[in-house]
C-alpha cells in the first residue's frame, strides 16, 4: 500500500480556466545571503520564454539580499516576494511559497548560478507529454556539467545509491536542486522539512506513492564553500536519516 496516495483527477483541476491566465510553471526561489547573484539568476529565469510565476522567499538574509529584492521586485510583474524574519531553511522557504503557487508545474530554483534556467524546457518536456508527474535534473547525466568537489560528488552519489536500495528506484542524482512536480502532487505530498532535507523527504514520499521519477540531463556549474555554498556534510547525514525514516514509517494516506 502506498505511503502517499495521489488522486489522478487532481490533474484536471482548473482545466476550465483560460490557459493564458494559468502559468505553466511556478518557480520557487529561496534566497539566503545571495546578494552577489540573486539579480542575475532572476534575470535568467525571467528571460525564459514560458508563461510563469516566480515566488521569491527571502529566508532571513543578513547580507542585504532582502533590501535588493525589495528595491527591484516592482520591476518583475510575474514575481511575488515573501520574507522570513530570520533564517528558517530552504524547506521552510518552499513551504512558505506553496500556498501561493498557481502554476501547473513547480520547480525549485536556487538563488546562485549553479543551475541554468535554460534547462527548464528540457525538464518540462516529459511532464507535458503526460508520461511522468515528477522530473529531476541530473547533474551526473549532463554532458556539459562540471563536477563539484570530490567530497560533494561522492556524497551525492552515495545518497542516490541509498535511495535506490531503499526504494527500488534508479536515480543518478537524488540531491539535485532541479526537482519539477505537478503542483497538485507537490501540495499533496505536504512537505514538512525545514532545511535541505526537503529533497530527501519529497523523493521518499514520491517513491513510496509508487510514482516513477524521470531524470533528464542538466548543466551544472558548482561553486565552492568559500564562494557561499550553504550545503554542509551534516546535511547529507540528515538526508540519509530522512530517507530511512520514510521508508519504514507505517503506511499513511492523504485525503
Tab-separated table of C-alpha atoms in Angstrom:
chain	number	residue	atom	x	y	z
A	1	UNK	CA	0.000	0.000	0.000
A	2	UNK	CA	1.467	3.394	-0.951
A	3	UNK	CA	2.504	5.722	1.817
A	4	UNK	CA	1.010	8.650	-0.043
A	5	UNK	CA	-1.932	8.486	-2.398
A	6	UNK	CA	-2.177	10.760	-5.395
A	7	UNK	CA	-5.534	11.494	-6.990
A	8	UNK	CA	-5.074	11.472	-10.752
A	9	UNK	CA	-8.227	13.552	-11.174
A	10	UNK	CA	-6.479	16.474	-9.496
A	11	UNK	CA	-4.526	16.941	-12.704
A	12	UNK	CA	-7.719	18.284	-14.286
A	13	UNK	CA	-8.322	20.867	-11.570
A	14	UNK	CA	-8.642	24.291	-13.164
A	15	UNK	CA	-8.757	22.965	-16.735
A	16	UNK	CA	-11.747	25.195	-17.399
A	17	UNK	CA	-9.569	28.255	-16.720
A	18	UNK	CA	-8.029	30.021	-19.670
A	19	UNK	CA	-4.560	28.688	-20.440
A	20	UNK	CA	-3.379	32.287	-20.737
A	21	UNK	CA	-4.234	33.040	-17.105
A	22	UNK	CA	-2.776	29.908	-15.513
A	23	UNK	CA	1.033	29.867	-15.514
A	24	UNK	CA	2.599	26.777	-16.986
A	25	UNK	CA	5.381	26.899	-14.411
A	26	UNK	CA	5.885	28.314	-10.951
A	27	UNK	CA	9.496	28.923	-9.931
A	28	UNK	CA	10.072	28.873	-6.161
A	29	UNK	CA	13.339	30.605	-5.307
A	30	UNK	CA	14.575	30.503	-1.699
A	31	UNK	CA	17.141	33.244	-1.080
A	32	UNK	CA	19.604	33.365	1.790
A	33	UNK	CA	22.576	35.730	1.597
A	34	UNK	CA	22.926	35.744	-2.198
A	35	UNK	CA	23.326	39.457	-2.920
A	36	UNK	CA	26.067	38.784	-5.472
A	37	UNK	CA	23.956	36.516	-7.690
A	38	UNK	CA	20.263	36.981	-6.946
A	39	UNK	CA	19.558	39.688	-9.533
A	40	UNK	CA	21.392	37.753	-12.241
A	41	UNK	CA	19.552	34.489	-11.584
A	42	UNK	CA	16.193	36.277	-11.517
A	43	UNK	CA	17.057	37.902	-14.850
A	44	UNK	CA	17.899	34.491	-16.285
A	45	UNK	CA	14.641	32.986	-15.007
A	46	UNK	CA	12.611	35.896	-16.390
A	47	UNK	CA	14.293	35.564	-19.794
A	48	UNK	CA	12.935	32.033	-20.281
A	49	UNK	CA	10.038	32.214	-22.715
A	50	UNK	CA	7.436	30.411	-20.653
A	51	UNK	CA	4.214	31.572	-19.032
A	52	UNK	CA	5.498	31.512	-15.460
A	53	UNK	CA	5.060	32.682	-11.921
A	54	UNK	CA	8.089	33.428	-9.743
A	55	UNK	CA	7.850	33.260	-5.954
A	56	UNK	CA	10.956	34.566	-4.206
A	57	UNK	CA	11.355	33.899	-0.486
A	58	UNK	CA	13.973	35.929	1.342
A	59	UNK	CA	14.879	33.493	4.097
A	60	UNK	CA	16.139	35.955	6.687
A	61	UNK	CA	19.134	37.201	4.685
A	62	UNK	CA	21.627	39.339	6.589
A	63	UNK	CA	23.811	40.468	3.682
A	64	UNK	CA	21.401	42.951	2.100
A	65	UNK	CA	19.743	40.478	-0.292
A	66	UNK	CA	16.332	41.361	1.137
A	67	UNK	CA	16.815	45.078	0.525
A	68	UNK	CA	17.964	44.413	-3.038
A	69	UNK	CA	14.862	42.320	-3.691
A	70	UNK	CA	12.546	44.928	-2.158
A	71	UNK	CA	14.107	47.578	-4.377
A	72	UNK	CA	13.604	45.646	-7.619
A	73	UNK	CA	10.500	43.469	-7.141
A	74	UNK	CA	8.177	46.109	-8.584
A	75	UNK	CA	10.033	45.692	-11.889
A	76	UNK	CA	9.071	42.000	-12.081
A	77	UNK	CA	5.317	41.707	-12.803
A	78	UNK	CA	5.382	37.917	-12.685
A	79	UNK	CA	7.145	37.816	-9.306
A	80	UNK	CA	5.960	37.740	-5.696
A	81	UNK	CA	8.353	38.473	-2.835
A	82	UNK	CA	7.852	36.832	0.555
A	83	UNK	CA	10.184	37.000	3.530
A	84	UNK	CA	11.104	35.341	6.800
A	85	UNK	CA	12.174	37.491	9.751
A	86	UNK	CA	15.026	35.051	10.397
A	87	UNK	CA	16.697	32.186	8.580
A	88	UNK	CA	14.449	29.106	8.730
A	89	UNK	CA	15.940	26.945	5.970
A	90	UNK	CA	15.349	26.012	2.345
A	91	UNK	CA	12.469	23.652	3.067
A	92	UNK	CA	10.736	26.265	5.201
A	93	UNK	CA	11.046	28.795	2.373
A	94	UNK	CA	9.473	26.333	-0.069
A	95	UNK	CA	6.630	25.614	2.348
A	96	UNK	CA	6.009	29.349	2.762
A	97	UNK	CA	5.708	29.698	-1.010
A	98	UNK	CA	3.487	26.661	-1.672
A	99	UNK	CA	0.113	28.238	-0.746
A	100	UNK	CA	0.795	30.983	-3.321
A	101	UNK	CA	1.693	28.616	-6.161
A	102	UNK	CA	-0.687	28.774	-9.122
A	103	UNK	CA	1.346	27.189	-11.931
A	104	UNK	CA	0.544	23.796	-13.400
A	105	UNK	CA	4.072	22.643	-12.571
A	106	UNK	CA	6.508	23.784	-9.891
A	107	UNK	CA	10.313	23.854	-9.940
A	108	UNK	CA	12.785	24.759	-7.212
A	109	UNK	CA	15.474	27.251	-8.231
A	110	UNK	CA	18.485	28.135	-6.076
A	111	UNK	CA	19.456	31.814	-5.999
A	112	UNK	CA	23.055	31.217	-7.058
A	113	UNK	CA	24.268	30.468	-10.583
A	114	UNK	CA	24.990	26.743	-10.257
A	115	UNK	CA	21.847	25.691	-12.137
A	116	UNK	CA	20.845	27.036	-15.537
A	117	UNK	CA	17.187	28.056	-16.156
A	118	UNK	CA	17.798	27.379	-19.855
A	119	UNK	CA	17.169	23.739	-18.883
A	120	UNK	CA	13.537	24.402	-17.905
A	121	UNK	CA	12.149	23.337	-21.282
A	122	UNK	CA	14.117	20.097	-21.166
A	123	UNK	CA	12.784	19.381	-17.678
A	124	UNK	CA	9.193	20.161	-18.615
A	125	UNK	CA	9.117	18.020	-21.767
A	126	UNK	CA	8.341	14.649	-20.065
A	127	UNK	CA	5.657	16.314	-17.944
A	128	UNK	CA	3.972	17.892	-20.937
A	129	UNK	CA	3.972	14.548	-22.697
A	130	UNK	CA	1.841	13.255	-19.828
A	131	UNK	CA	4.081	10.273	-19.155
A	132	UNK	CA	5.532	11.499	-15.858
A	133	UNK	CA	4.495	13.647	-12.914
A	134	UNK	CA	7.919	14.237	-11.422
A	135	UNK	CA	11.161	15.083	-13.235
A	136	UNK	CA	14.610	15.585	-11.716
A	137	UNK	CA	17.523	17.270	-13.435
A	138	UNK	CA	20.584	15.027	-13.205
A	139	UNK	CA	23.968	16.693	-12.953
A	140	UNK	CA	25.561	13.275	-13.400
A	141	UNK	CA	23.910	12.733	-16.790
A	142	UNK	CA	24.626	16.250	-18.047
A	143	UNK	CA	27.469	16.143	-20.586
A	144	UNK	CA	28.225	19.831	-20.018
A	145	UNK	CA	28.172	19.649	-16.221
A	146	UNK	CA	31.210	20.387	-14.117
A	147	UNK	CA	31.673	18.105	-11.119
A	148	UNK	CA	31.723	19.657	-7.684
A	149	UNK	CA	34.423	18.764	-5.178
A	150	UNK	CA	35.166	15.074	-4.751
A	151	UNK	CA	33.525	15.052	-1.328
A	152	UNK	CA	30.265	16.612	-2.554
A	153	UNK	CA	30.199	14.456	-5.699
A	154	UNK	CA	30.722	11.196	-3.814
A	155	UNK	CA	28.266	12.268	-1.143
A	156	UNK	CA	25.571	12.872	-3.746
A	157	UNK	CA	26.224	9.562	-5.470
A	158	UNK	CA	26.085	7.767	-2.106
A	159	UNK	CA	22.738	9.337	-1.204
A	160	UNK	CA	21.418	8.339	-4.640
A	161	UNK	CA	22.639	4.774	-4.110
A	162	UNK	CA	20.948	4.550	-0.713
A	163	UNK	CA	17.735	5.923	-2.233
A	164	UNK	CA	17.810	3.252	-4.930
A	165	UNK	CA	18.449	0.470	-2.445
A	166	UNK	CA	15.658	1.595	-0.130
A	167	UNK	CA	13.007	2.393	-2.715
A	168	UNK	CA	13.895	0.302	-5.771
A	169	UNK	CA	14.492	3.403	-7.881
A	170	UNK	CA	17.199	4.079	-10.439
A	171	UNK	CA	18.243	7.655	-9.688
A	172	UNK	CA	21.662	9.061	-10.501
A	173	UNK	CA	21.255	12.410	-8.709
A	174	UNK	CA	18.759	12.419	-5.843
A	175	UNK	CA	20.110	15.619	-4.153
A	176	UNK	CA	19.706	17.769	-7.268
A	177	UNK	CA	18.064	21.149	-6.782
A	178	UNK	CA	16.118	20.865	-10.040
A	179	UNK	CA	13.056	18.913	-8.983
A	180	UNK	CA	9.896	19.576	-11.021
A	181	UNK	CA	6.484	18.402	-9.835
A	182	UNK	CA	2.927	18.621	-10.952
A	183	UNK	CA	1.850	21.295	-8.490
A	184	UNK	CA	-1.158	19.324	-7.249
A	185	UNK	CA	1.124	16.411	-6.424
A	186	UNK	CA	3.696	18.537	-4.602
A	187	UNK	CA	0.976	20.070	-2.440
A	188	UNK	CA	-0.481	16.631	-1.727
A	189	UNK	CA	2.906	15.434	-0.504
A	190	UNK	CA	2.674	18.074	2.245
A	191	UNK	CA	6.402	18.607	2.758
A	192	UNK	CA	7.340	19.180	6.383
A	193	UNK	CA	11.125	19.604	6.174
A	194	UNK	CA	12.679	22.956	7.018
A	195	UNK	CA	16.196	22.503	5.649
A	196	UNK	CA	17.949	20.773	2.756
A	197	UNK	CA	16.220	17.558	3.877
A	198	UNK	CA	13.281	18.798	1.783
A	199	UNK	CA	14.920	16.984	-1.144
A	200	UNK	CA	15.103	13.625	0.605
A	201	UNK	CA	11.591	13.986	2.002
A	202	UNK	CA	9.818	14.658	-1.296
A	203	UNK	CA	11.858	11.945	-3.013
A	204	UNK	CA	10.916	9.391	-0.373
A	205	UNK	CA	7.241	10.339	-0.407
A	206	UNK	CA	7.081	10.314	-4.197
A	207	UNK	CA	8.649	6.869	-4.483
A	208	UNK	CA	6.533	5.437	-1.663
A	209	UNK	CA	3.487	6.669	-3.576
A	210	UNK	CA	4.518	4.346	-6.401
A	211	UNK	CA	5.433	7.159	-8.780
A	212	UNK	CA	8.432	6.981	-11.078
A	213	UNK	CA	10.865	9.873	-11.095
A	214	UNK	CA	12.158	10.684	-14.571
A	215	UNK	CA	15.666	12.129	-14.841
A	216	UNK	CA	16.936	14.358	-17.635
A	217	UNK	CA	20.483	15.723	-18.056
A	218	UNK	CA	21.139	19.297	-16.974
A	219	UNK	CA	24.064	21.700	-16.882
A	220	UNK	CA	25.795	22.399	-13.593
A	221	UNK	CA	28.461	24.909	-12.634
A	222	UNK	CA	29.265	24.379	-8.933
A	223	UNK	CA	30.707	26.941	-6.604
A	224	UNK	CA	32.957	26.230	-3.656
A	225	UNK	CA	32.146	26.624	0.061
A	226	UNK	CA	34.275	29.777	0.125
A	227	UNK	CA	32.052	31.253	-2.593
A	228	UNK	CA	28.930	30.942	-0.453
A	229	UNK	CA	27.905	27.289	-0.829
A	230	UNK	CA	25.485	26.508	2.002
A	231	UNK	CA	25.355	22.699	1.934
A	232	UNK	CA	27.338	21.014	4.719
A	233	UNK	CA	28.335	17.416	5.418
A	234	UNK	CA	25.794	17.191	8.237
A	235	UNK	CA	23.039	17.855	5.684
A	236	UNK	CA	23.994	14.594	3.977
A	237	UNK	CA	23.585	12.637	7.205
A	238	UNK	CA	20.212	14.269	7.816
A	239	UNK	CA	19.115	13.327	4.284
A	240	UNK	CA	20.056	9.701	4.894
A	241	UNK	CA	18.049	9.670	8.116
A	242	UNK	CA	15.008	11.132	6.320
A	243	UNK	CA	15.233	8.506	3.578
A	244	UNK	CA	15.345	5.744	6.178
A	245	UNK	CA	12.541	7.257	8.251
A	246	UNK	CA	10.041	7.491	5.427
A	247	UNK	CA	10.914	4.046	4.087
A	248	UNK	CA	9.956	2.341	7.350
A	249	UNK	CA	7.095	4.507	8.582
A	250	UNK	CA	3.674	2.765	8.741
A	251	UNK	CA	1.648	3.386	5.571
A	252	UNK	CA	-0.327	6.624	5.674
A	253	UNK	CA	-2.873	8.017	3.240
A	254	UNK	CA	-3.664	11.534	2.095
A	255	UNK	CA	-7.157	12.899	1.560
